[in-house]
C-alpha cells in the first residue's frame, strides 16, 4: 500500500455509518501512510442530485470540519476539497469518452438514485466516472470505503485497465479496502443501510436528546410481547446496532441475559445510547473547538489542495499526451 484515496460527499450530515464504515479506517490508514493518505470532500459529486446552491459551500466546509473532529488528523493526512483541484473533472471527461454507457446504467447506486428523481441529470450517470478520476489522478492503490462503493471501485479498475490497454500504462488498478467488521452499518430503523437519503441516520453532531429519542423509539424485538418473554437478540434491531458500537464481551453478556428475559429492551436501549455517546462526545467536543477556530480548517483545506494539485497536474499532463492532444507551445 503506497497511496490511499477516499472521498465523502458534503450532501448532508455525516453519520455514524460513515464513521464506522469509512472514516475510522481512514484514520488508521493515515497513521500508517501520512501525507499519502488523501481524503477529499467531493463537492462535484454532491451536485449530481438536486441541491441547494446556498448551502453547498457551508456543507463542504462543515464536512471537512466534522472529519477532523472525528479524528482525521490533518497534521498527518491530506484533506482537501475536490473542486479546488479542477484536474479531477478534466480527467473525468477523458474517462467519460472511454466508458460504455452500458457500464454506467448497470450501477446499482445509479439505478437507486435515478428511481428517486423526476428528471435524471447526465451527471448522475457519470458519477462513477468522476469517482474513478478522483482515485486514478493520484494513482492511488487502495481505496477505503463501505461495501456500498465496491461496484464503483470495480468500475474504476475497468476504466484504468481500458485506458492502459488503449493508450499507455499510466494507472494502477486500485483495490477497495472494506472493514470486515463494519462493511454496511444498518439504519437506526433496522431495515436499510444507514444513509442520508433514507433518513435513518444518527449524525455525528446530532443533539444527544434527539439521538435518545431515535433510539427509544426503535421498534422492539417482535419475539418479546411481555417483559417476561425471552428475547431473541438476533431479531432485535437494538442488538444488531449494539454489536457495532459496544465491546463484544459486553454484547455477549447482555444477549445472554436478554435471552433469559433478565433484562428489558429499554435497558438495552439505554446502554446502546451510552455506547454511542461514548463515541460521539469527544467528536462533538472537538467540533465545537474547531468552530471557534475556522481558520484552522481553512488552512488545512488550502494546504491540502496545494499539496495534491501538482500530482494531479502531472498525471493529467501524462494523459493529455497519451491520448494525442495538441499541446500548447
Ligand atoms: P458517501 O459520501 O456516500 O459515503 C462516504 C463513505 O462512507 C461509507 N458509508 C458507509 N459505510 C458503512 N455503512 C454505511 N451505512 C455507510 N454509509 C456510507 C461509504 O461507503 C463511503 O466510503 N461515492 C462516494 C464518494 C466518493 C469516493 C470517491 C469514495 C467520490 N469519489 C473516490 C472513494 C473514492 C460516496 O458517495 O460516499
XYZ file of C-alpha atoms and ligand atoms in Angstrom:
366
model
C 0.000 0.000 0.000
C 1.612 3.214 -1.161
C -1.141 5.718 -1.618
C -4.681 5.771 -0.293
C -7.533 7.868 -1.613
C -11.109 8.194 -0.460
C -13.921 10.703 -0.653
C -17.076 11.752 1.110
C -19.983 13.794 -0.185
C -20.958 17.031 1.512
C -24.603 16.297 0.865
C -25.941 16.303 4.393
C -24.898 15.459 7.890
C -22.084 12.977 8.296
C -23.399 9.998 10.216
C -22.181 7.153 12.340
C -22.399 4.792 9.319
C -19.826 6.960 7.515
C -17.718 6.968 10.642
C -17.784 3.248 11.446
C -17.687 2.105 7.815
C -15.133 4.545 6.411
C -13.702 7.422 8.449
C -12.442 5.133 11.220
C -10.399 3.275 8.629
C -9.149 6.495 7.098
C -7.781 7.470 10.493
C -5.964 4.120 10.815
C -4.523 4.275 7.307
C -3.454 7.860 7.925
C -1.380 6.663 10.882
C 0.498 4.360 8.518
C 0.773 6.437 5.374
C 0.823 10.059 6.495
C 0.532 12.520 3.621
C -0.067 9.718 1.127
C -3.401 9.096 2.778
C -5.501 11.505 0.728
C -9.098 12.363 1.655
C -11.426 14.547 -0.298
C -14.736 16.320 0.218
C -16.344 15.596 -3.147
C -18.476 18.650 -3.870
C -18.798 17.988 -7.621
C -20.383 14.645 -6.737
C -22.876 16.310 -4.431
C -24.342 18.392 -7.269
C -25.412 15.333 -9.291
C -28.747 15.333 -7.463
C -30.981 18.338 -6.738
C -29.261 20.522 -4.130
C -29.336 23.977 -2.600
C -26.562 26.224 -4.005
C -26.899 28.495 -0.965
C -25.983 25.616 1.320
C -23.256 23.822 -0.661
C -20.223 25.859 0.425
C -21.211 25.695 4.072
C -21.827 21.964 3.878
C -18.497 21.399 2.200
C -16.670 23.278 4.941
C -18.749 21.510 7.572
C -17.898 18.094 6.112
C -14.204 18.898 6.433
C -14.672 20.127 9.986
C -16.563 17.004 11.012
C -13.933 14.701 9.531
C -11.227 16.475 11.501
C -13.388 16.384 14.630
C -13.906 12.646 14.097
C -10.174 12.120 14.364
C -8.768 12.528 10.886
C -5.515 14.231 11.757
C -4.634 16.971 9.253
C -1.120 17.094 10.696
C -0.702 13.608 9.240
C -3.046 13.050 6.303
C -4.068 15.209 3.352
C -7.589 16.660 3.303
C -8.933 18.882 0.552
C -11.984 19.881 -1.494
C -12.486 18.217 -4.884
C -13.373 21.411 -6.803
C -10.127 23.034 -5.620
C -8.255 20.625 -7.888
C -10.018 21.069 -11.249
C -7.973 18.318 -12.916
C -10.406 15.783 -11.394
C -13.180 16.901 -13.716
C -10.827 17.167 -16.662
C -9.729 13.570 -16.266
C -13.348 12.560 -15.721
C -14.170 13.893 -19.180
C -11.426 11.830 -20.783
C -12.664 8.721 -18.986
C -16.246 9.529 -19.991
C -15.272 9.242 -23.635
C -13.824 5.781 -22.998
C -16.606 4.314 -20.875
C -19.546 2.426 -22.392
C -22.887 3.874 -21.300
C -23.997 0.323 -20.511
C -21.324 0.066 -17.807
C -22.862 3.095 -16.134
C -26.565 2.275 -16.422
C -25.981 -1.036 -14.625
C -24.565 0.640 -11.495
C -26.941 -0.088 -8.619
C -26.437 3.305 -6.964
C -27.333 4.990 -10.217
C -30.464 2.891 -10.545
C -31.486 3.604 -6.943
C -30.858 7.322 -7.139
C -32.339 7.709 -10.628
C -35.520 5.985 -9.464
C -35.994 8.782 -6.923
C -35.610 11.674 -9.411
C -38.231 13.062 -11.717
C -35.584 14.222 -14.174
C -32.236 12.414 -14.071
C -29.196 14.582 -14.798
C -26.477 13.095 -17.002
C -24.069 13.861 -14.149
C -25.753 11.198 -12.049
C -24.923 8.645 -14.724
C -21.330 9.932 -14.967
C -20.935 9.960 -11.188
C -18.747 6.809 -11.020
C -16.529 8.113 -13.835
C -15.721 11.185 -11.753
C -15.105 8.881 -8.809
C -12.641 6.869 -10.926
C -10.890 10.112 -11.876
C -10.639 11.119 -8.186
C -8.822 7.907 -7.406
C -6.739 7.436 -10.528
C -5.479 11.001 -10.829
C -3.370 10.267 -7.721
C -2.553 6.727 -8.916
C -3.876 5.540 -5.572
C -3.613 1.796 -4.996
C -6.015 1.484 -2.058
C -9.493 2.911 -1.577
C -11.010 2.535 1.898
C -14.811 2.575 1.554
C -18.008 0.980 2.799
C -19.375 -2.036 0.956
C -21.841 0.140 -0.991
C -18.945 1.563 -3.018
C -17.481 -1.773 -4.191
C -19.188 -1.676 -7.563
C -17.780 1.789 -8.217
C -14.266 0.675 -7.340
C -14.599 -2.337 -9.641
C -15.604 0.049 -12.435
C -12.591 2.230 -11.576
C -10.384 -0.814 -12.146
C -12.016 -1.442 -15.515
C -11.573 2.184 -16.521
C -7.880 2.025 -15.589
C -7.428 -1.264 -17.465
C -9.183 0.030 -20.556
C -7.193 3.255 -20.622
C -3.863 1.480 -20.085
C -4.664 -1.011 -22.851
C -5.793 1.563 -25.377
C -3.266 4.370 -24.737
C -0.444 3.874 -22.281
C 0.237 2.160 -18.939
C -0.437 5.108 -16.684
C -2.798 3.884 -13.999
C -2.592 1.212 -11.301
C -5.704 -0.906 -10.688
C -6.724 0.162 -7.196
C -8.077 -2.202 -4.557
C -11.047 -1.425 -2.348
C -10.474 -1.795 1.364
C -13.620 -2.566 3.336
C -13.592 -3.006 7.113
C -14.759 -6.625 7.595
C -16.309 -5.666 10.944
C -18.367 -2.789 9.582
C -18.961 -3.208 5.845
C -22.526 -1.920 5.974
C -23.913 -0.230 9.054
C -27.705 -0.651 9.196
C -30.020 2.302 9.639
C -31.485 3.080 13.031
C -34.764 1.742 11.651
C -33.033 -1.651 11.432
C -34.010 -2.011 7.800
C -31.961 -0.405 5.062
C -28.314 0.651 5.186
C -27.805 3.809 7.214
C -27.994 6.509 4.597
C -28.506 10.235 4.288
C -31.052 9.710 1.538
C -33.174 7.314 3.592
C -33.227 9.471 6.723
C -32.394 6.657 9.137
C -29.145 8.118 10.414
C -27.507 9.149 13.643
C -25.494 12.251 12.863
C -22.052 12.621 14.392
C -23.011 16.073 15.640
C -26.617 15.306 16.437
C -28.090 16.533 19.694
C -27.963 13.734 22.338
C -31.625 14.285 23.222
C -32.617 13.732 19.631
C -30.395 10.647 19.403
C -32.020 9.183 22.512
C -35.436 9.864 21.027
C -34.461 7.936 17.888
C -33.101 5.023 19.906
C -36.012 4.998 22.340
C -38.477 4.591 19.514
C -36.677 1.785 17.669
C -39.323 -0.920 17.125
C -38.857 -3.706 19.650
C -37.820 -7.265 19.077
C -41.006 -8.907 17.700
C -40.335 -12.019 19.821
C -40.992 -10.078 23.015
C -44.541 -9.147 23.699
C -44.386 -9.261 27.502
C -41.355 -8.278 29.583
C -41.179 -11.873 30.845
C -40.924 -13.285 27.286
C -37.418 -14.457 26.414
C -35.847 -12.116 23.854
C -34.151 -13.047 20.625
C -31.107 -10.800 20.222
C -30.730 -11.996 16.622
C -34.069 -10.415 15.740
C -33.561 -7.246 17.702
C -32.593 -4.048 15.900
C -31.167 -2.698 19.130
C -28.775 -5.639 19.444
C -27.830 -5.514 15.804
C -26.732 -1.954 16.314
C -25.111 -2.545 19.686
C -22.682 -5.002 18.085
C -21.087 -2.185 16.109
C -20.516 0.174 18.993
C -20.036 -1.865 22.189
C -17.224 -4.235 23.208
C -18.009 -7.865 22.108
C -17.800 -9.230 25.689
C -20.407 -6.778 26.857
C -22.755 -7.538 23.941
C -22.479 -11.270 24.580
C -23.236 -10.961 28.291
C -26.232 -8.740 27.612
C -27.505 -11.089 24.889
C -27.459 -13.992 27.378
C -29.431 -12.010 29.933
C -31.845 -10.841 27.281
C -32.472 -14.376 26.082
C -33.477 -15.320 29.622
C -35.747 -12.280 29.985
C -33.376 -10.924 32.619
C -33.183 -7.524 31.047
C -35.738 -5.323 29.284
C -35.398 -3.679 25.878
C -35.421 -0.203 27.385
C -32.327 -1.032 29.435
C -30.540 -2.286 26.330
C -31.575 0.890 24.521
C -30.090 2.969 27.334
C -26.838 1.037 27.023
C -26.855 1.472 23.251
C -27.333 5.216 23.738
C -24.468 5.381 26.237
C -22.111 3.447 23.966
C -22.958 5.661 21.003
C -22.408 8.794 23.084
C -19.011 7.443 24.203
C -18.028 7.635 20.537
C -19.802 10.903 19.754
C -18.993 13.030 22.801
C -15.308 13.574 22.001
C -16.210 14.216 18.348
C -18.804 16.808 19.327
C -16.408 18.485 21.760
C -13.698 18.706 19.122
C -16.179 20.054 16.564
C -17.160 22.821 18.996
C -13.468 23.699 19.403
C -12.922 23.776 15.635
C -15.906 26.034 15.171
C -14.157 28.577 17.347
C -11.130 28.375 15.051
C -12.439 28.113 11.468
C -9.160 29.489 10.116
C -7.512 26.258 11.161
C -9.912 24.257 8.967
C -9.392 26.723 6.116
C -5.614 26.329 6.403
C -5.921 22.545 6.325
C -8.023 22.637 3.148
C -5.846 25.193 1.342
C -2.680 23.352 2.307
C -4.215 20.021 1.251
C -5.166 21.227 -2.238
C -1.781 22.891 -2.670
C -0.031 19.658 -1.840
C -2.017 17.329 -4.119
C -2.567 19.586 -7.096
C 0.924 19.064 -8.570
C 0.329 15.293 -8.502
C -2.982 15.751 -10.319
C -1.406 18.134 -12.833
C 1.421 15.729 -13.599
C -0.972 12.817 -14.186
C -3.190 14.988 -16.344
C -0.263 16.020 -18.499
C 0.690 12.370 -18.992
C -2.911 11.690 -20.004
C -3.133 14.593 -22.450
C -0.020 13.361 -24.198
C -1.103 9.727 -24.163
C -4.450 10.468 -25.817
C -2.843 12.583 -28.518
C -3.922 16.155 -27.804
C -2.094 19.053 -29.448
C -0.099 20.545 -26.587
C 0.295 24.325 -26.461
C 3.807 25.620 -27.070
P -20.620 8.765 0.717
O -20.432 10.238 0.896
O -21.971 8.238 0.484
O -20.052 7.995 1.964
C -18.738 8.175 2.464
C -18.175 6.837 2.923
O -18.990 6.269 3.952
C -19.331 4.932 3.596
N -20.666 4.605 4.121
C -20.958 3.527 4.854
N -20.207 2.502 5.284
C -20.811 1.552 6.014
N -22.130 1.565 6.339
C -22.928 2.571 5.920
N -24.229 2.585 6.253
C -22.351 3.612 5.133
N -22.843 4.727 4.548
C -21.793 5.329 3.934
C -19.308 4.909 2.087
O -19.137 3.592 1.587
C -18.132 5.802 1.784
O -16.922 5.077 1.861
N -19.191 7.819 -3.974
C -18.692 8.103 -2.639
C -17.810 9.324 -2.580
C -16.599 9.307 -3.451
C -15.468 8.462 -3.338
C -14.553 8.856 -4.370
C -15.145 7.401 -2.496
C -16.355 10.153 -4.507
N -15.124 9.876 -5.038
C -13.340 8.231 -4.551
C -13.912 6.769 -2.686
C -13.022 7.177 -3.706
C -19.880 8.334 -1.729
O -20.950 8.659 -2.159
O -19.603 8.242 -0.422
